[in-house]
XYZ file of C-alpha atoms in Angstrom:
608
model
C 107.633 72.643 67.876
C 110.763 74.359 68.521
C 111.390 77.576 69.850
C 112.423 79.877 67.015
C 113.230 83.341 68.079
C 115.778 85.862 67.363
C 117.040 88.359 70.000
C 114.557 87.397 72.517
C 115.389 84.518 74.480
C 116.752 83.036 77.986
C 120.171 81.213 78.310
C 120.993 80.135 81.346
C 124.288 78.018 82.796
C 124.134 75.102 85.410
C 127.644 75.046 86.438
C 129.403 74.128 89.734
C 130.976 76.644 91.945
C 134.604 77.050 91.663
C 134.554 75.481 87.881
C 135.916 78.433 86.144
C 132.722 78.695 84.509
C 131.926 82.773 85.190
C 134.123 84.331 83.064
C 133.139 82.185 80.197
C 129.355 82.971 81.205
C 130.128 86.676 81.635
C 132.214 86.570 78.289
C 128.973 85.278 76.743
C 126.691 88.119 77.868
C 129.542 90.431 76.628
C 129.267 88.814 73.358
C 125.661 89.361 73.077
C 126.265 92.942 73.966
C 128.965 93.562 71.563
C 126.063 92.828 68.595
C 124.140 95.561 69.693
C 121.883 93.524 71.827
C 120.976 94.046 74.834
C 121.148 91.366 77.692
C 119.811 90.889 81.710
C 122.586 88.947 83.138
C 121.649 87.186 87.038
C 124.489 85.075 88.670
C 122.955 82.565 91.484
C 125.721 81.518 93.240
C 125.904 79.676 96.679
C 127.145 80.972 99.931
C 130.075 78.693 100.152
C 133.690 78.580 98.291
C 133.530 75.570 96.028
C 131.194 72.610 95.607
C 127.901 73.139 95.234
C 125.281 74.179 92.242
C 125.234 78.103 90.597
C 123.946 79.161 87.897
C 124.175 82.241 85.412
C 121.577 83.929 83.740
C 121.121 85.668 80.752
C 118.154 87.379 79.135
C 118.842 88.636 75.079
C 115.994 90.827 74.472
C 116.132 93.560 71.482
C 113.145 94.831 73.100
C 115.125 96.313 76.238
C 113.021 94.218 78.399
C 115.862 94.139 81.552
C 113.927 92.282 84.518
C 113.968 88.448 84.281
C 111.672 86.828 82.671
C 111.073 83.660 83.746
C 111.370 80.172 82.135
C 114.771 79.041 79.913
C 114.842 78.764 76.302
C 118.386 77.248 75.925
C 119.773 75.691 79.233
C 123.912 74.208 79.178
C 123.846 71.901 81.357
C 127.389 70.747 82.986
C 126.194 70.246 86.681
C 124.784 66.517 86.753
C 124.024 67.169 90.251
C 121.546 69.595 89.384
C 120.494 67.659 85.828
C 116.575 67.232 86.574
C 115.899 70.783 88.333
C 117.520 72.526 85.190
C 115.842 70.187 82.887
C 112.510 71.124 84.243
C 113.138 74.503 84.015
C 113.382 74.539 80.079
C 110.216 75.803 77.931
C 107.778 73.727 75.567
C 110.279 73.632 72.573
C 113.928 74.776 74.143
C 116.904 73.362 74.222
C 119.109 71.446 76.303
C 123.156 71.779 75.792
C 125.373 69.161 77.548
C 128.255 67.354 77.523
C 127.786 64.074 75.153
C 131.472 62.515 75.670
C 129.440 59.747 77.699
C 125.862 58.699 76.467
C 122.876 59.820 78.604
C 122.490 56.707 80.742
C 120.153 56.955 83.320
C 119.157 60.696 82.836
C 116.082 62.555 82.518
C 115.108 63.135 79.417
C 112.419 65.238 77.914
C 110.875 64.627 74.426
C 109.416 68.108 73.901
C 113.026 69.970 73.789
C 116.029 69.592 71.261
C 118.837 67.682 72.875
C 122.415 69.789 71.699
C 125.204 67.331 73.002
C 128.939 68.793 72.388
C 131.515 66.475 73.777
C 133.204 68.929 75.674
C 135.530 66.764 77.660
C 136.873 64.474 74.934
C 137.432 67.943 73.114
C 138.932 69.646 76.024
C 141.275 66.675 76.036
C 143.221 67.577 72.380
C 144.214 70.804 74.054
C 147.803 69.918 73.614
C 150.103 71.012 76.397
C 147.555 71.666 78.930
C 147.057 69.882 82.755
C 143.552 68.479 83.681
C 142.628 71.526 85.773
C 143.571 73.841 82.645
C 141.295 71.332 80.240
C 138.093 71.819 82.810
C 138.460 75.174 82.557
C 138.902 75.408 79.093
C 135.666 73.539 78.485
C 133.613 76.538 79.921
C 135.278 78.577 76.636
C 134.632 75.409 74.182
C 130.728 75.473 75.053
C 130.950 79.056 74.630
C 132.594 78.400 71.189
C 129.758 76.032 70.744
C 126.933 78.645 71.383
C 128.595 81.431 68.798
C 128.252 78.566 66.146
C 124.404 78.002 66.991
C 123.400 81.501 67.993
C 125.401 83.065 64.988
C 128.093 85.177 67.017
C 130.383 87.511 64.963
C 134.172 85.655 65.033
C 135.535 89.468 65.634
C 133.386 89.824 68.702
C 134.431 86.471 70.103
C 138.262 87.061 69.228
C 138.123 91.173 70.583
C 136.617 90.064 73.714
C 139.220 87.465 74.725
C 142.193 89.818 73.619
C 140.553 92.243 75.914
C 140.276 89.900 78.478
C 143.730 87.940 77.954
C 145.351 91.300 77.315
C 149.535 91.044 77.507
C 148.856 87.075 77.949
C 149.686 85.491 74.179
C 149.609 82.356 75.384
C 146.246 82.069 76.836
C 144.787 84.274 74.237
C 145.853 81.334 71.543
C 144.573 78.396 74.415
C 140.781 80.437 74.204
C 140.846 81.009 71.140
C 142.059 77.159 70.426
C 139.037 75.934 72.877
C 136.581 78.747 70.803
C 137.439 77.171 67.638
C 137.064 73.346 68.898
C 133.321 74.302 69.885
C 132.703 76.351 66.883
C 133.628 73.701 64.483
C 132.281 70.610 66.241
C 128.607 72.591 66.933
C 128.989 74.038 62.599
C 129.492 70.352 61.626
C 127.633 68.086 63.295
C 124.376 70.509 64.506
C 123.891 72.639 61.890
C 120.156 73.787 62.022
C 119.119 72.407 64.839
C 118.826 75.581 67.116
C 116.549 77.885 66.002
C 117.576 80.755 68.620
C 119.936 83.163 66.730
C 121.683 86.554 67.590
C 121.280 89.096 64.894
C 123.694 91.761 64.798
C 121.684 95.345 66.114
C 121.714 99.031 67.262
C 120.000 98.579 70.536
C 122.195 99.044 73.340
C 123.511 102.260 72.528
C 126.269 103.914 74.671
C 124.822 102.297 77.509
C 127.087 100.646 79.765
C 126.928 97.177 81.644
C 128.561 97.881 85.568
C 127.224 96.243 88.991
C 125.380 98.542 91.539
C 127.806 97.891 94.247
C 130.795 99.248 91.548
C 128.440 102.145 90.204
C 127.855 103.129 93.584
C 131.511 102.875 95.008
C 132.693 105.552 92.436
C 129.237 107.467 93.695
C 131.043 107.306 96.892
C 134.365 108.855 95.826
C 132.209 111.480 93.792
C 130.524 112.476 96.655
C 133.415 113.401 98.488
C 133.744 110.408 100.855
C 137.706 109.563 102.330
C 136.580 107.145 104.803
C 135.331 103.654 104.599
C 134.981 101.284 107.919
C 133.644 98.031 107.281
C 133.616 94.616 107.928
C 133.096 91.650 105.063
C 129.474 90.188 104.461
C 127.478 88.868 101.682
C 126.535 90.798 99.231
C 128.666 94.088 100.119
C 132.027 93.354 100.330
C 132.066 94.134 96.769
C 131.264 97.955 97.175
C 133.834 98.367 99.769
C 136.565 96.977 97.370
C 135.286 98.953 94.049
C 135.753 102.050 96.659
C 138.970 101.049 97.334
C 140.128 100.390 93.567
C 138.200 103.739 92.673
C 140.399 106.121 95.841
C 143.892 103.885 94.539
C 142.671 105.988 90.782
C 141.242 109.426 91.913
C 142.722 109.697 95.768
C 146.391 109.503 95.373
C 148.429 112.513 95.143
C 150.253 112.789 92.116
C 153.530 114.428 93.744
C 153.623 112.670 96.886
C 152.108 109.347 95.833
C 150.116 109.802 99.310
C 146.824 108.159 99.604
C 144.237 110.725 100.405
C 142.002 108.560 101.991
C 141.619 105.727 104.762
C 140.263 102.554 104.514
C 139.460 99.965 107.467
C 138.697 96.772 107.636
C 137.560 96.631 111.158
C 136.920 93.790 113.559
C 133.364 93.684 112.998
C 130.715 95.715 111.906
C 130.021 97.484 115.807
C 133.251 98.431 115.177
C 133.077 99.654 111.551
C 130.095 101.972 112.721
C 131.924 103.352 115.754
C 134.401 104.423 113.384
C 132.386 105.791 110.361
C 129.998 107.814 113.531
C 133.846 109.293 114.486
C 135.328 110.310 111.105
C 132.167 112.315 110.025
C 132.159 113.744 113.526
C 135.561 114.845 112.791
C 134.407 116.328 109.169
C 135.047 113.594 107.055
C 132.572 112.355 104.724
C 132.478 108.682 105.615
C 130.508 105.495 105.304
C 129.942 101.636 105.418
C 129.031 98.462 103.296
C 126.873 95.805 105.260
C 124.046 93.511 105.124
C 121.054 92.993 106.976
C 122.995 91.379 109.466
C 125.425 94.221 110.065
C 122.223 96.669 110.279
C 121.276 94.641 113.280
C 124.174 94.526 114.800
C 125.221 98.595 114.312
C 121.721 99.340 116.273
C 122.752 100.898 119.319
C 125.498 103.082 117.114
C 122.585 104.354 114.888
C 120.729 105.496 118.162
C 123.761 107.685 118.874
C 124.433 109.285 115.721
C 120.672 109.890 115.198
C 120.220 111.651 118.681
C 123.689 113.036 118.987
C 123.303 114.087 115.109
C 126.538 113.474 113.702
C 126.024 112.324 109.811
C 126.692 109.006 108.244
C 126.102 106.808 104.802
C 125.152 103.291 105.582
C 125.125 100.928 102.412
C 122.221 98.088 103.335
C 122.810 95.741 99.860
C 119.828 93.426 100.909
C 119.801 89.599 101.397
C 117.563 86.987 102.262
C 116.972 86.597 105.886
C 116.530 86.324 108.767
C 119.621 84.974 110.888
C 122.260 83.919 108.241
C 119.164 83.164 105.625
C 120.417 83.411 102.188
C 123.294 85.503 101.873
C 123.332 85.251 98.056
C 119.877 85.456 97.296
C 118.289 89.224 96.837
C 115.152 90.629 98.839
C 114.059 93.940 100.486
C 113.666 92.714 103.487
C 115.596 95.138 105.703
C 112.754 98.057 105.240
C 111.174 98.245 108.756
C 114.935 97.408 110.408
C 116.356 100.938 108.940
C 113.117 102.793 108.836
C 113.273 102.319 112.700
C 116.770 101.129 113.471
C 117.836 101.582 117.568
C 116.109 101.218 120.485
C 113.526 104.547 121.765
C 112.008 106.135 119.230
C 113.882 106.865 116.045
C 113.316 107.399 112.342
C 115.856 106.972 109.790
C 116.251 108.321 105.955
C 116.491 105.334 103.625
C 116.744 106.234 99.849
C 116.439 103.271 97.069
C 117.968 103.364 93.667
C 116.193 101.527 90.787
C 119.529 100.165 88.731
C 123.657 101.144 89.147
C 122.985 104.545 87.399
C 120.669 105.758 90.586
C 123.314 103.661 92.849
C 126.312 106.447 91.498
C 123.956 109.234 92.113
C 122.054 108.406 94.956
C 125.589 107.079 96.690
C 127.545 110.506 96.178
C 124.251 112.551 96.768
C 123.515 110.399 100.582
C 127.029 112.579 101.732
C 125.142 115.596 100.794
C 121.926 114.622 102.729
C 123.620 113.157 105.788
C 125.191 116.517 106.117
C 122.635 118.918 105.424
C 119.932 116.775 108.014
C 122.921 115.591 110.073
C 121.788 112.188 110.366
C 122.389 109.062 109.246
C 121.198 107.853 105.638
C 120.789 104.710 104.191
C 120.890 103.836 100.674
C 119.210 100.638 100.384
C 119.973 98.481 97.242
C 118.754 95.087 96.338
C 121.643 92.382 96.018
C 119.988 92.089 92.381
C 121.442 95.526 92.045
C 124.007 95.279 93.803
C 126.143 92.701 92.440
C 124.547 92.003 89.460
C 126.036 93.871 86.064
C 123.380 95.946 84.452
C 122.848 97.694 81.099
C 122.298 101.377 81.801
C 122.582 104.935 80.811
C 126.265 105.888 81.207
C 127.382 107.398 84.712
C 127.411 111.901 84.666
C 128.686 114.280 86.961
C 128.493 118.019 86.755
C 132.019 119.035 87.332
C 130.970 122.579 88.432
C 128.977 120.377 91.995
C 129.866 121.797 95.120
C 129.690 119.513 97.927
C 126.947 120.993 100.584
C 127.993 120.770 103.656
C 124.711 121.938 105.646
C 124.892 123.460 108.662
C 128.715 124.560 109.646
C 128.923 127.593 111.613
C 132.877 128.913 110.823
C 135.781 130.524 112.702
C 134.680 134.242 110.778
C 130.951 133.568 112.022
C 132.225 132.431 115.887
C 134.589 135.599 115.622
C 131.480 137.785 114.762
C 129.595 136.973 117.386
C 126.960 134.722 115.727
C 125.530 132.659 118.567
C 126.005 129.174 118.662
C 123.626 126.450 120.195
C 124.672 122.778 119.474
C 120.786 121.507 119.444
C 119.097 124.492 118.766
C 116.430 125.382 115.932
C 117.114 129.164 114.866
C 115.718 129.350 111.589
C 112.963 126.773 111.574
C 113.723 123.809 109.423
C 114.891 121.720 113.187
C 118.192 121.495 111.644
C 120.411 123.254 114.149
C 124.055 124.493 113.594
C 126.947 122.793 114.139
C 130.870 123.034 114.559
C 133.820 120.896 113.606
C 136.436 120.039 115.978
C 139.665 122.455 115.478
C 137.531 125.198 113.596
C 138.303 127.627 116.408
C 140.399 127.770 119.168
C 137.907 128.707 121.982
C 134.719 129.169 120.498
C 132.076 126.607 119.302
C 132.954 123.795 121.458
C 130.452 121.503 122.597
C 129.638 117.903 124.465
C 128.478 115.085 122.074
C 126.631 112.606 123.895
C 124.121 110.266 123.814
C 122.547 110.700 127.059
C 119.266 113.024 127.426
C 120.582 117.214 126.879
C 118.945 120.496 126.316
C 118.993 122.597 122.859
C 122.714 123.775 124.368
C 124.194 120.434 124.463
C 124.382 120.526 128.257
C 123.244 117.398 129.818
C 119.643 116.961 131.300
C 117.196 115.076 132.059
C 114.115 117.396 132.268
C 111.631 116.480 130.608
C 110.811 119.521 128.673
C 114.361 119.918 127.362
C 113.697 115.948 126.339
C 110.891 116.321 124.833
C 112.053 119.021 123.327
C 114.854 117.780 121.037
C 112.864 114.589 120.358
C 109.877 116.953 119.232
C 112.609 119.224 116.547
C 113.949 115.809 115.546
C 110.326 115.264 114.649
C 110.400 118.482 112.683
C 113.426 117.786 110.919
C 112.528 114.252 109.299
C 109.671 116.452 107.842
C 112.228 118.535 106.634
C 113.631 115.779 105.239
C 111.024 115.146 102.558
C 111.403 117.944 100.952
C 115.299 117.087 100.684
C 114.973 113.476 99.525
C 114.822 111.980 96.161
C 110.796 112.366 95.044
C 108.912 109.647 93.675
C 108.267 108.978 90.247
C 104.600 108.787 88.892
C 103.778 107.203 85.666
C 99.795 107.421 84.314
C 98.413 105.149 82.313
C 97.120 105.945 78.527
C 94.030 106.529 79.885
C 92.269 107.090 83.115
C 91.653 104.431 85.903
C 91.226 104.111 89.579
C 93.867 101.637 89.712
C 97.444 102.421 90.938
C 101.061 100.288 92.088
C 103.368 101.326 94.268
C 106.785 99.910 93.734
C 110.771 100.558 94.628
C 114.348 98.787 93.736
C 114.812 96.666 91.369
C 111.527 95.209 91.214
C 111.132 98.894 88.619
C 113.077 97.284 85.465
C 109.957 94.053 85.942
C 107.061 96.390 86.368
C 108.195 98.582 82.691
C 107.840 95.253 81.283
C 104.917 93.775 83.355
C 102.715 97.211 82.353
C 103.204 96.853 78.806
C 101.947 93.374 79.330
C 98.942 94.288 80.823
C 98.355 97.036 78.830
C 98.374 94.658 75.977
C 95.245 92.852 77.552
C 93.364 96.338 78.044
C 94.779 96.184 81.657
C 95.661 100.013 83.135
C 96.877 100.939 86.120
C 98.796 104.445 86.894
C 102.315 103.194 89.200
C 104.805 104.976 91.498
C 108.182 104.222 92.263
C 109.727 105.210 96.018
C 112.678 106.471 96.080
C 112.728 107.275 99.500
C 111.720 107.801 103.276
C 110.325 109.820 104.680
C 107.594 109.702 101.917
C 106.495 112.133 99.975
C 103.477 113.774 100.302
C 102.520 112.714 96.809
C 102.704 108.923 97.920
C 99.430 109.937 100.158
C 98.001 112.142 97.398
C 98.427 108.973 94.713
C 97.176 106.453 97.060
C 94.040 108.829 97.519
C 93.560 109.015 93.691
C 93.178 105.136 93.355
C 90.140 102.878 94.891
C 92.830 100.293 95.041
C 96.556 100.055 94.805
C 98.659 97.604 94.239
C 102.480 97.465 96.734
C 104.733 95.108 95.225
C 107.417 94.075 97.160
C 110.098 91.235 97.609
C 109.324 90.146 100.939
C 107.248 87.949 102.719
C 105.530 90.616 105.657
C 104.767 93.515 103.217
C 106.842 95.452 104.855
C 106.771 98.446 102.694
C 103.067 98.642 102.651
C 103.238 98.465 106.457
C 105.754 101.426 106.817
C 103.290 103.265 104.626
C 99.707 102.455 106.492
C 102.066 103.741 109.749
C 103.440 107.168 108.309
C 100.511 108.192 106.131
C 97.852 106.951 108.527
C 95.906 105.330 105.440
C 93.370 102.215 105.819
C 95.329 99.239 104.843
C 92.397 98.047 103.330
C 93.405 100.299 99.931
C 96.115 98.179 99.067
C 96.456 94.799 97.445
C 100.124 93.385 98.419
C 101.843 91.291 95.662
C 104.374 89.746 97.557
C 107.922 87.937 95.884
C 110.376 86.261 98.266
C 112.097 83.241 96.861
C 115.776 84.782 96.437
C 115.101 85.236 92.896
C 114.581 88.215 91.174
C 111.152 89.243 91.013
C 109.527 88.914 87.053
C 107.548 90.142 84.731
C 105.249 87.099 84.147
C 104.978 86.839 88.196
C 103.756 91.092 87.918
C 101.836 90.507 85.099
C 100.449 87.414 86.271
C 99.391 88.599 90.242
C 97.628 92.020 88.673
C 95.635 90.396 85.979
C 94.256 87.770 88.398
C 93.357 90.321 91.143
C 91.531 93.000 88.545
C 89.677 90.040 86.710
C 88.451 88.847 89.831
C 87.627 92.513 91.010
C 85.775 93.014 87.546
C 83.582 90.016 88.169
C 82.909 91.016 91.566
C 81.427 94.266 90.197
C 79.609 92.466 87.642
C 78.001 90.286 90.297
């Protein structure tokens, strides 16, 4: 039986990298969004420049259900490479949309799906006036043309999104819409009917928008007050480093003098890139850099310094698949224990982690504020499902009345009064000591930054009281910390139960859906997302509240679970890890799945 569904289904592309094929894929989603539905979009691309398989992912759901979901209702298939991977991938009763210029020789073929061939390449080639690299491009916008026929696509939607796109370009806006017509007509005559899958214009996205992470949090970045940005290029961060960029070239130019009012390095590697973000905030700036898991473990040593020398600093950690090179385009959270304890000797590091791009913007511009106030470094610590993926979410605010908070900064007038000034020491018991910034006054206020052993006056030593000492008020200050950090969010259950989840990232928009799942089979549980480190004291209080708890996480050594058992001193033996590593997005039906298992076989247990 066919699938028959309207605005709740999964599309996804088999293309070849370097085809052309995402802005027809993209253009698609936009489509889809333009109706009033909402859409998940995933791109799975491969770590090299041209060659090899990628897909793109889209989920239509009217429900707002914004994880992936697993499984493919309508796959377009125009990677042959790839032909019996993407075939297998398609549900009991989906559909399969390929290129039929040449019959199916040899191929695969499934009898429990609708076959939706659209000669793409003998249609390409009418394009009058085009060259063969023009017509394989254009073939990614006939199949699109193709799917608004089957799926029922508004023609105004279509034709506004490629003026937008082709804007000030006649002559490629008449070539789309040309290859949009082609597939429109061919898929109206000759498959009328046979796809049951249809779009239906709605009212349920709202004024959200659809941005990345990487872009949300880039303009978080200028927001927050940062004029620096030292980096190197890596997989999947390069891309917040250049929004940044585009964003300062808007908002940090001066209008009179055409000046830029910012810097930004590309340095020689990410040591360097560090070095130099560790120098500009020691000067006053508010700076920061992009990396990967591999640039966290190279920047080690650099994080030692600025964490026991306490100069401030924003690190961006957009999370991969590792270890060594792993799988640069594949998402995880796999860098949790590195930054929790990144350097050598004993240090502890504040890592905050946004759900979606609206909590990359704010948590981006508000890291500048922490990383001054606890003069340390902060990492914000986003998924590469967040991070370069395009989201649908709430539309980015900002209080224009926001002062920036600069923490600790003892001033010229205070010096000149006579207020006494101790680089390292604790005068008003929080552990977060007083500081000065070079130039603020001529002979007063001065101190030596190092990274070698020193006393609450910055004077070198190698006591070990005045050691012990500053390591014991660094201590102090991390608990500080918690009380500065974004909290945790708690969510109960309709009614009461001793079972809990523990959650953070992206893996939030698959649990929303995964609870109303298991609610739906009488299944409860009470969850809480993290939102940072160094934990709140209501993660113990939670965990206390529940016989067991669930920690999802997407890696394979539970490594959230084990930063937990280590800070909160709890018995391991509470949780229940469900643990998602493959590269992909984590899902609702994996959630769903995992829980429902575990409690059944708890319930039987007890029964016994």
């Amino acid at each position: 039986m066919p699938i028959s569904a309207t605005n709740d289904f999964v599309v996804k592309f088999a293309n070849v990298n370097g085809s052309g094929s995402a802005s027809a894929n993209e253009l698609f989603a936009r489509c889809v969004l333009r109706m009033g539905v909402p859409v998940a979009s995933r791109n799975i691309f491969p770590s090299n420049i041209q060659g090899l398989p990628t897909w793109y992912e889209v989920r239509v759901s009217g429900e707002n259900w914004l994880g992936r979901r697993g499984g493919v209702d309508l796959m377009v298939a125009m990677n042959p490479q790839t032909w019996n991977k993407d075939l297998a991938e398609i549900e009991r009763g989906g559909y399969l949309l390929y290129d039929s210029t040449k019959p199916l020789t040899g191929q695969k073929i499934r009898d429990d799906i609708t076959l939706l061939g659209v000669p793409l390449t003998t249609l390409s080639n009418t394009l009058e006036g085009t060259i063969p690299r023009e017509r394989q491009l254009l073939k990614n916008v006939i199949y699109l043309g193709a799917l608004s026929a089957l799926l029922g696509f508004e023609a105004e939607v279509v034709e506004s999104l490629i003026g937008e796109q082709f804007k000030g370009k006649d002559k490629l806006i008449k070539l789309n819409m040309k290859a949009v017509e082609l597939g429109h007509n061919y898929a109206s005559q000759n498959l009328a009917g046979k796809c049951q899958l249809k779009v239906a214009r709605s009212d349920k996205v709202g004024n959200r928008i659809f941005i990345a992470g990487n872009d949300a949090a880039g303009l978080g970045c200028v927001y927050g007050g940062a004029t620096v940005c030292a980096w190197y290029p890596i997989t999947p961060s390069t891309s917040l480093a250049e929004a940044f960029t585009a964003h300062c070239k808007k908002f940090r130019v001066d209008p009179v003098t055409k000046q830029n009012k910012f810097a930004i390095v590309q340095a020689e590697d990410e040591i360097a890139a560090i070095g130099m973000v560790i120098g500009a905030n020691w000067n006053g700036a508010r700076a920061f850099t992009a990396t990967s898991g591999p640039g966290i473990s190279l920047m080690q040593e650099f994080f030692g310094l600025a964490y026991y020398a306490e100069v401030p600093a924003v690190i961006f950690d957009i999370q991969r698949g590792g270890p060594s090179t792993g799988m640069p385009t594949r998402t995880q959270q796999s860098d949790i224990l590195l930054a929790a304890y990144a350097s050598h000797g004993d240090t502890k590091h504040v890592l905050i982690f946004p759900e979606n791009p609206r909590e990359a913007f704010e948590f981006a511009a508000q890291a500048f504020d922490l990383a001054e106030r606890l003069q340390t470094p902060i990492f914000v610590m986003m998924d590469l499902d967040i991070g370069m993926n395009d989201w649908l979410c709430e539309p980015l605010t900002w209080d224009d009345s926001r002062a920036y908070d600069r923490g600790k900064v003892m001033t010229a007038e205070e010096l000149d009064a006579g207020k006494q000034f101790a680089r390292y020491l604790d005068v008003d018991g929080d552990a977060i000591p007083y500081r000065t910034l070079p130039g603020e006054h001529p002979t007063k206020g001065t101190f030596f930054t190092r990274g070698s052993s020193h006393d609450a006056y910055a004077r070198y030593s190698e006591e070990g009281k005045d050691y012990t000492e500053v390591m014991q008020r660094l201590l102090r200050k991390f608990e500080t910390a918690k009380r500065m950090v974004p909290q945790p969010v708690v969510r109960k259950a309709p009614v009461a139960t001793r079972w809990g989840a523990i959650y953070c990232g992206s893996t939030s928009v698959a649990m929303d859906e995964a609870l109303a799942a298991l609610e739906a089979q009488g299944l409860h549980l009470d969850v809480l997302r993290i939102r940072a480190f160094p934990f709140a004291d209501s993660v113990s209080d939670f965990i206390a509240a529940h016989d067991q708890v669930f920690l999802l996480e997407q890696n394979r050594d539970a490594q959230m679970l084990k930063l937990i058992v280590n800070e909160c001193a709890i018995d391991p033996a509470r949780f229940i890890s469900i643990l998602h590593y493959d590269g992909a997005p984590i899902t609702a039906r994996f959630i769903t799945a995992a829980i429902a298992e575990r409690m059944a076989v708890t319930r039987k247990e007890a029964a016994e």
